[in-house]
CSV table of N, CA, C and O in Angstrom, one decimal:
chain,number,residue,atom,x,y,z
A,41,MET,N,58.9,8.6,-137.5
A,41,MET,CA,58.3,9.5,-136.6
A,41,MET,C,58.6,8.9,-135.2
A,41,MET,O,58.5,7.7,-135.0
A,42,MET,N,58.9,9.8,-134.2
A,42,MET,CA,59.1,9.4,-132.9
A,42,MET,C,57.9,9.7,-132.0
A,42,MET,O,57.2,10.6,-132.3
A,43,ARG,N,57.8,9.0,-130.9
A,43,ARG,CA,56.7,9.2,-130.0
A,43,ARG,C,57.2,10.0,-128.8
A,43,ARG,O,58.3,9.9,-128.4
A,44,LEU,N,56.3,10.8,-128.2
A,44,LEU,CA,56.7,11.6,-127.0
A,44,LEU,C,57.2,10.8,-125.9
A,44,LEU,O,58.1,11.2,-125.1
A,45,ALA,N,56.7,9.6,-125.7
A,45,ALA,CA,57.1,8.7,-124.6
A,45,ALA,C,58.5,8.2,-124.8
A,45,ALA,O,59.1,7.8,-123.8
A,46,GLU,N,59.1,8.4,-126.0
A,46,GLU,CA,60.5,7.9,-126.3
A,46,GLU,C,61.5,9.1,-126.1
A,46,GLU,O,62.7,8.9,-126.3
A,47,LEU,N,61.0,10.3,-125.9
A,47,LEU,CA,61.9,11.5,-125.8
A,47,LEU,C,62.7,11.4,-124.5
A,47,LEU,O,62.2,11.4,-123.4
A,48,PRO,N,64.1,11.4,-124.7
A,48,PRO,CA,65.0,11.3,-123.5
A,48,PRO,C,64.9,12.6,-122.7
A,48,PRO,O,64.7,13.7,-123.2
A,49,VAL,N,65.0,12.5,-121.4
A,49,VAL,CA,65.0,13.6,-120.5
A,49,VAL,C,66.1,14.6,-120.9
A,49,VAL,O,67.2,14.2,-121.2
A,50,GLY,N,65.7,15.9,-120.9
A,50,GLY,CA,66.7,17.0,-121.3
A,50,GLY,C,66.6,17.3,-122.8
A,50,GLY,O,67.1,18.4,-123.2
A,51,GLN,N,65.9,16.5,-123.6
A,51,GLN,CA,65.8,16.8,-125.0
A,51,GLN,C,64.5,17.5,-125.4
A,51,GLN,O,63.5,17.3,-124.7
A,52,SER,N,64.5,18.2,-126.5
A,52,SER,CA,63.4,19.0,-126.9
A,52,SER,C,62.8,18.4,-128.2
A,52,SER,O,63.6,17.8,-129.0
A,53,ALA,N,61.6,18.7,-128.5
A,53,ALA,CA,61.0,18.2,-129.8
A,53,ALA,C,59.8,19.2,-130.1
A,53,ALA,O,59.4,20.0,-129.3
A,54,ARG,N,59.3,19.0,-131.3
A,54,ARG,CA,58.1,19.7,-131.8
A,54,ARG,C,57.0,18.7,-132.0
A,54,ARG,O,57.2,17.6,-132.6
A,55,VAL,N,55.8,19.0,-131.5
A,55,VAL,CA,54.7,18.1,-131.6
A,55,VAL,C,54.2,18.1,-133.1
A,55,VAL,O,54.0,19.2,-133.7
A,56,CYS,N,54.0,17.0,-133.7
A,56,CYS,CA,53.6,16.8,-135.1
A,56,CYS,C,52.1,16.5,-135.1
A,56,CYS,O,51.4,17.2,-135.9
A,57,SER,N,51.6,15.6,-134.3
A,57,SER,CA,50.2,15.2,-134.4
A,57,SER,C,49.9,14.3,-133.1
A,57,SER,O,50.8,13.8,-132.5
A,58,ILE,N,48.6,14.2,-132.9
A,58,ILE,CA,48.1,13.3,-131.9
A,58,ILE,C,47.4,12.1,-132.6
A,58,ILE,O,46.5,12.4,-133.4
A,59,ALA,N,47.7,10.9,-132.3
A,59,ALA,CA,47.1,9.8,-133.0
A,59,ALA,C,45.7,9.5,-132.4
A,59,ALA,O,45.5,9.6,-131.2
A,60,GLY,N,44.8,9.3,-133.3
A,60,GLY,CA,43.4,9.0,-132.9
A,60,GLY,C,42.5,10.2,-132.9
A,60,GLY,O,43.0,11.3,-132.8
A,61,VAL,N,41.2,9.9,-132.8
A,61,VAL,CA,40.2,10.9,-132.7
A,61,VAL,C,39.2,10.4,-131.7
A,61,VAL,O,38.2,9.8,-132.0
A,62,ASP,N,39.6,10.7,-130.4
A,62,ASP,CA,38.7,10.2,-129.3
A,62,ASP,C,38.9,11.2,-128.1
A,62,ASP,O,39.5,12.2,-128.3
A,63,GLU,N,38.3,10.8,-127.0
A,63,GLU,CA,38.4,11.7,-125.8
A,63,GLU,C,39.8,12.0,-125.4
A,63,GLU,O,40.1,13.1,-125.0
A,64,LEU,N,40.6,11.0,-125.4
A,64,LEU,CA,42.0,11.2,-125.0
A,64,LEU,C,42.8,12.1,-125.9
A,64,LEU,O,43.5,13.0,-125.4
A,65,SER,N,42.6,12.0,-127.2
A,65,SER,CA,43.3,12.9,-128.1
A,65,SER,C,42.9,14.3,-127.9
A,65,SER,O,43.7,15.3,-127.9
A,66,ILE,N,41.6,14.5,-127.7
A,66,ILE,CA,41.0,15.9,-127.4
A,66,ILE,C,41.6,16.4,-126.1
A,66,ILE,O,42.0,17.6,-126.0
A,67,ARG,N,41.6,15.6,-125.1
A,67,ARG,CA,42.1,16.0,-123.8
A,67,ARG,C,43.6,16.4,-123.9
A,67,ARG,O,44.0,17.4,-123.3
A,68,LEU,N,44.4,15.6,-124.6
A,68,LEU,CA,45.8,16.0,-124.8
A,68,LEU,C,46.0,17.3,-125.5
A,68,LEU,O,46.8,18.1,-125.1
A,69,MET,N,45.1,17.6,-126.5
A,69,MET,CA,45.2,18.9,-127.2
A,69,MET,C,44.8,20.0,-126.3
A,69,MET,O,45.3,21.1,-126.3
A,70,GLU,N,43.8,19.8,-125.4
A,70,GLU,CA,43.3,20.8,-124.5
A,70,GLU,C,44.4,21.1,-123.4
A,70,GLU,O,44.5,22.2,-122.9
A,71,MET,N,45.3,20.1,-123.2
A,71,MET,CA,46.4,20.3,-122.2
A,71,MET,C,47.6,21.1,-122.9
A,71,MET,O,48.6,21.3,-122.2
A,72,GLY,N,47.4,21.4,-124.2
A,72,GLY,CA,48.4,22.2,-124.8
A,72,GLY,C,49.3,21.4,-125.8
A,72,GLY,O,50.2,22.0,-126.5
A,73,LEU,N,49.1,20.2,-126.0
A,73,LEU,CA,49.9,19.4,-126.9
A,73,LEU,C,49.2,19.5,-128.3
A,73,LEU,O,48.6,18.5,-128.8
A,74,THR,N,49.4,20.6,-128.9
A,74,THR,CA,48.9,20.9,-130.2
A,74,THR,C,50.0,20.8,-131.3
A,74,THR,O,51.2,21.1,-130.9
A,75,PRO,N,49.8,20.5,-132.5
A,75,PRO,CA,50.8,20.5,-133.5
A,75,PRO,C,51.6,21.8,-133.6
A,75,PRO,O,51.0,22.9,-133.6
A,76,GLY,N,52.9,21.7,-133.7
A,76,GLY,CA,53.8,22.9,-133.8
A,76,GLY,C,54.4,23.3,-132.5
A,76,GLY,O,55.3,24.1,-132.5
A,77,VAL,N,53.8,22.9,-131.3
A,77,VAL,CA,54.3,23.4,-130.1
A,77,VAL,C,55.6,22.7,-129.7
A,77,VAL,O,55.8,21.5,-130.0
A,78,GLU,N,56.6,23.5,-129.1
A,78,GLU,CA,57.8,22.9,-128.7
A,78,GLU,C,57.7,22.4,-127.3
A,78,GLU,O,57.0,23.0,-126.5
A,79,ILE,N,58.3,21.2,-127.0
A,79,ILE,CA,58.1,20.6,-125.7
A,79,ILE,C,59.5,20.0,-125.3
A,79,ILE,O,60.3,19.6,-126.2
A,80,ARG,N,59.8,20.0,-124.0
A,80,ARG,CA,61.0,19.4,-123.5
A,80,ARG,C,60.8,18.4,-122.4
A,80,ARG,O,59.9,18.7,-121.5
A,81,ALA,N,61.4,17.3,-122.4
A,81,ALA,CA,61.3,16.3,-121.4
A,81,ALA,C,62.1,16.7,-120.2
A,81,ALA,O,63.3,17.0,-120.3
A,82,VAL,N,61.5,16.9,-119.0
A,82,VAL,CA,62.2,17.3,-117.8
A,82,VAL,C,62.4,16.3,-116.7
A,82,VAL,O,63.1,16.5,-115.8
A,83,GLY,N,61.6,15.2,-116.8
A,83,GLY,CA,61.8,14.2,-115.8
A,83,GLY,C,60.8,13.0,-116.0
A,83,GLY,O,59.9,13.1,-116.8
A,84,LYS,N,61.0,12.0,-115.2
A,84,LYS,CA,60.1,10.9,-115.1
A,84,LYS,C,60.1,10.3,-113.7
A,84,LYS,O,61.1,10.4,-113.0
A,85,ALA,N,59.1,9.6,-113.4
A,85,ALA,CA,59.0,9.0,-112.1
A,85,ALA,C,59.9,7.8,-112.0
A,85,ALA,O,60.4,7.3,-113.0
A,86,PRO,N,60.3,7.4,-110.8
A,86,PRO,CA,61.3,6.3,-110.6
A,86,PRO,C,61.0,5.1,-111.4
A,86,PRO,O,61.9,4.4,-111.9
A,87,LEU,N,59.7,4.7,-111.6
A,87,LEU,CA,59.4,3.5,-112.4
A,87,LEU,C,59.1,3.9,-113.8
A,87,LEU,O,58.6,3.1,-114.6
A,88,GLY,N,59.3,5.1,-114.2
A,88,GLY,CA,59.2,5.5,-115.6
A,88,GLY,C,57.8,6.0,-116.0
A,88,GLY,O,57.6,6.3,-117.2
A,89,ASP,N,56.9,6.2,-115.1
A,89,ASP,CA,55.6,6.6,-115.4
A,89,ASP,C,55.0,7.3,-114.1
A,89,ASP,O,55.0,6.7,-113.1
A,90,PRO,N,54.5,8.5,-114.2
A,90,PRO,CA,54.3,9.4,-115.4
A,90,PRO,C,55.6,10.1,-115.8
A,90,PRO,O,56.6,10.0,-115.2
A,91,LEU,N,55.5,10.8,-116.9
A,91,LEU,CA,56.5,11.6,-117.5
A,91,LEU,C,56.2,13.0,-117.4
A,91,LEU,O,55.1,13.4,-117.4
A,92,GLU,N,57.3,13.8,-117.2
A,92,GLU,CA,57.1,15.3,-117.0
A,92,GLU,C,57.7,16.1,-118.1
A,92,GLU,O,58.8,15.8,-118.5
A,93,PHE,N,56.9,17.0,-118.7
A,93,PHE,CA,57.4,17.8,-119.8
A,93,PHE,C,57.2,19.3,-119.5
A,93,PHE,O,56.4,19.7,-118.6
A,94,GLU,N,57.9,20.1,-120.2
A,94,GLU,CA,57.7,21.6,-120.1
A,94,GLU,C,57.3,22.1,-121.5
A,94,GLU,O,58.0,21.8,-122.5
A,95,LEU,N,56.2,22.9,-121.5
A,95,LEU,CA,55.8,23.5,-122.8
A,95,LEU,C,55.0,24.7,-122.4
A,95,LEU,O,54.4,24.8,-121.3
A,96,ARG,N,55.0,25.7,-123.3
A,96,ARG,CA,54.3,26.9,-123.1
A,96,ARG,C,54.5,27.6,-121.8
A,96,ARG,O,53.5,28.2,-121.3
A,97,GLY,N,55.6,27.4,-121.1
A,97,GLY,CA,55.9,28.0,-119.9
A,97,GLY,C,55.3,27.3,-118.6
A,97,GLY,O,55.3,27.9,-117.5
A,98,TYR,N,54.8,26.1,-118.8
A,98,TYR,CA,54.4,25.4,-117.6
A,98,TYR,C,54.8,23.9,-117.8
A,98,TYR,O,55.3,23.5,-118.8
A,99,ARG,N,54.7,23.2,-116.7
A,99,ARG,CA,55.0,21.8,-116.7
A,99,ARG,C,53.8,20.9,-116.7
A,99,ARG,O,52.8,21.2,-116.1
A,100,LEU,N,53.9,19.8,-117.4
A,100,LEU,CA,52.8,18.9,-117.6
A,100,LEU,C,53.2,17.5,-117.4
A,100,LEU,O,54.3,17.0,-117.9
A,101,SER,N,52.5,16.7,-116.6
A,101,SER,CA,52.8,15.3,-116.4
A,101,SER,C,51.7,14.5,-117.1
A,101,SER,O,50.5,14.8,-116.9
A,102,VAL,N,52.1,13.5,-117.8
A,102,VAL,CA,51.2,12.6,-118.5
A,102,VAL,C,51.7,11.2,-118.3
A,102,VAL,O,52.9,10.9,-118.1
A,103,ARG,N,50.8,10.2,-118.4
A,103,ARG,CA,51.2,8.8,-118.3
A,103,ARG,C,51.9,8.4,-119.6
A,103,ARG,O,51.7,9.0,-120.7
A,104,ARG,N,52.8,7.4,-119.5
A,104,ARG,CA,53.6,7.0,-120.6
A,104,ARG,C,52.6,6.6,-121.8
A,104,ARG,O,52.9,6.8,-122.9
A,105,GLN,N,51.5,5.9,-121.4
A,105,GLN,CA,50.6,5.5,-122.5
A,105,GLN,C,50.0,6.7,-123.2
A,105,GLN,O,49.9,6.6,-124.5
A,106,GLU,N,49.7,7.7,-122.5
A,106,GLU,CA,49.2,8.9,-123.2
A,106,GLU,C,50.2,9.6,-124.0
A,106,GLU,O,50.0,10.0,-125.2
A,107,ALA,N,51.5,9.7,-123.5
A,107,ALA,CA,52.6,10.2,-124.3
A,107,ALA,C,52.9,9.4,-125.6
A,107,ALA,O,53.4,10.0,-126.6
A,108,GLY,N,52.5,8.2,-125.5
A,108,GLY,CA,52.7,7.3,-126.7
A,108,GLY,C,51.8,7.7,-127.9
A,108,GLY,O,52.0,7.2,-129.0
A,109,ARG,N,50.8,8.5,-127.6
A,109,ARG,CA,49.8,8.9,-128.6
A,109,ARG,C,50.3,10.1,-129.4
A,109,ARG,O,49.7,10.5,-130.4
A,110,VAL,N,51.4,10.8,-128.9
A,110,VAL,CA,51.8,12.0,-129.4
A,110,VAL,C,53.0,11.8,-130.3
A,110,VAL,O,54.1,11.3,-129.9
A,111,GLU,N,52.9,12.1,-131.6
A,111,GLU,CA,54.0,12.0,-132.5
A,111,GLU,C,54.8,13.3,-132.5
A,111,GLU,O,54.2,14.4,-132.6
A,112,ILE,N,56.1,13.2,-132.4
A,112,ILE,CA,57.0,14.4,-132.3
A,112,ILE,C,58.1,14.3,-133.4
A,112,ILE,O,58.4,13.2,-133.9
A,113,GLU,N,58.7,15.5,-133.5
A,113,GLU,CA,60.0,15.6,-134.3
A,113,GLU,C,61.0,16.1,-133.4
A,113,GLU,O,60.9,17.3,-132.9
A,114,PRO,N,62.1,15.4,-133.1
A,114,PRO,CA,63.1,15.8,-132.2
A,114,PRO,C,63.8,17.1,-132.7
A,114,PRO,O,64.0,17.2,-134.0
A,115,LEU,N,64.2,18.0,-131.8
A,115,LEU,CA,64.9,19.2,-132.2
A,115,LEU,C,66.4,19.0,-131.8
A,115,LEU,O,66.7,18.5,-130.8
A,116,THR,N,67.3,19.5,-132.7
A,116,THR,CA,68.7,19.3,-132.4
A,116,THR,C,69.3,20.5,-131.9
A,116,THR,O,68.8,21.6,-131.9
């Protein structure tokens, strides 16, 4: 299983799950990172944090540490 933080810019994936059951995992799901949603990496800050993604017709920026909690399946 791959983590969202590892997804190269320009590639797409499908969210499989969010690791943990705490405030952060709930917050990530409230931001739209729910199982089954397709997501695409669109950019990252010059030092690699935060990361920018596109999902559900909007763009979302999350810290690399937060993206590391999201398990994904790359789409080919």
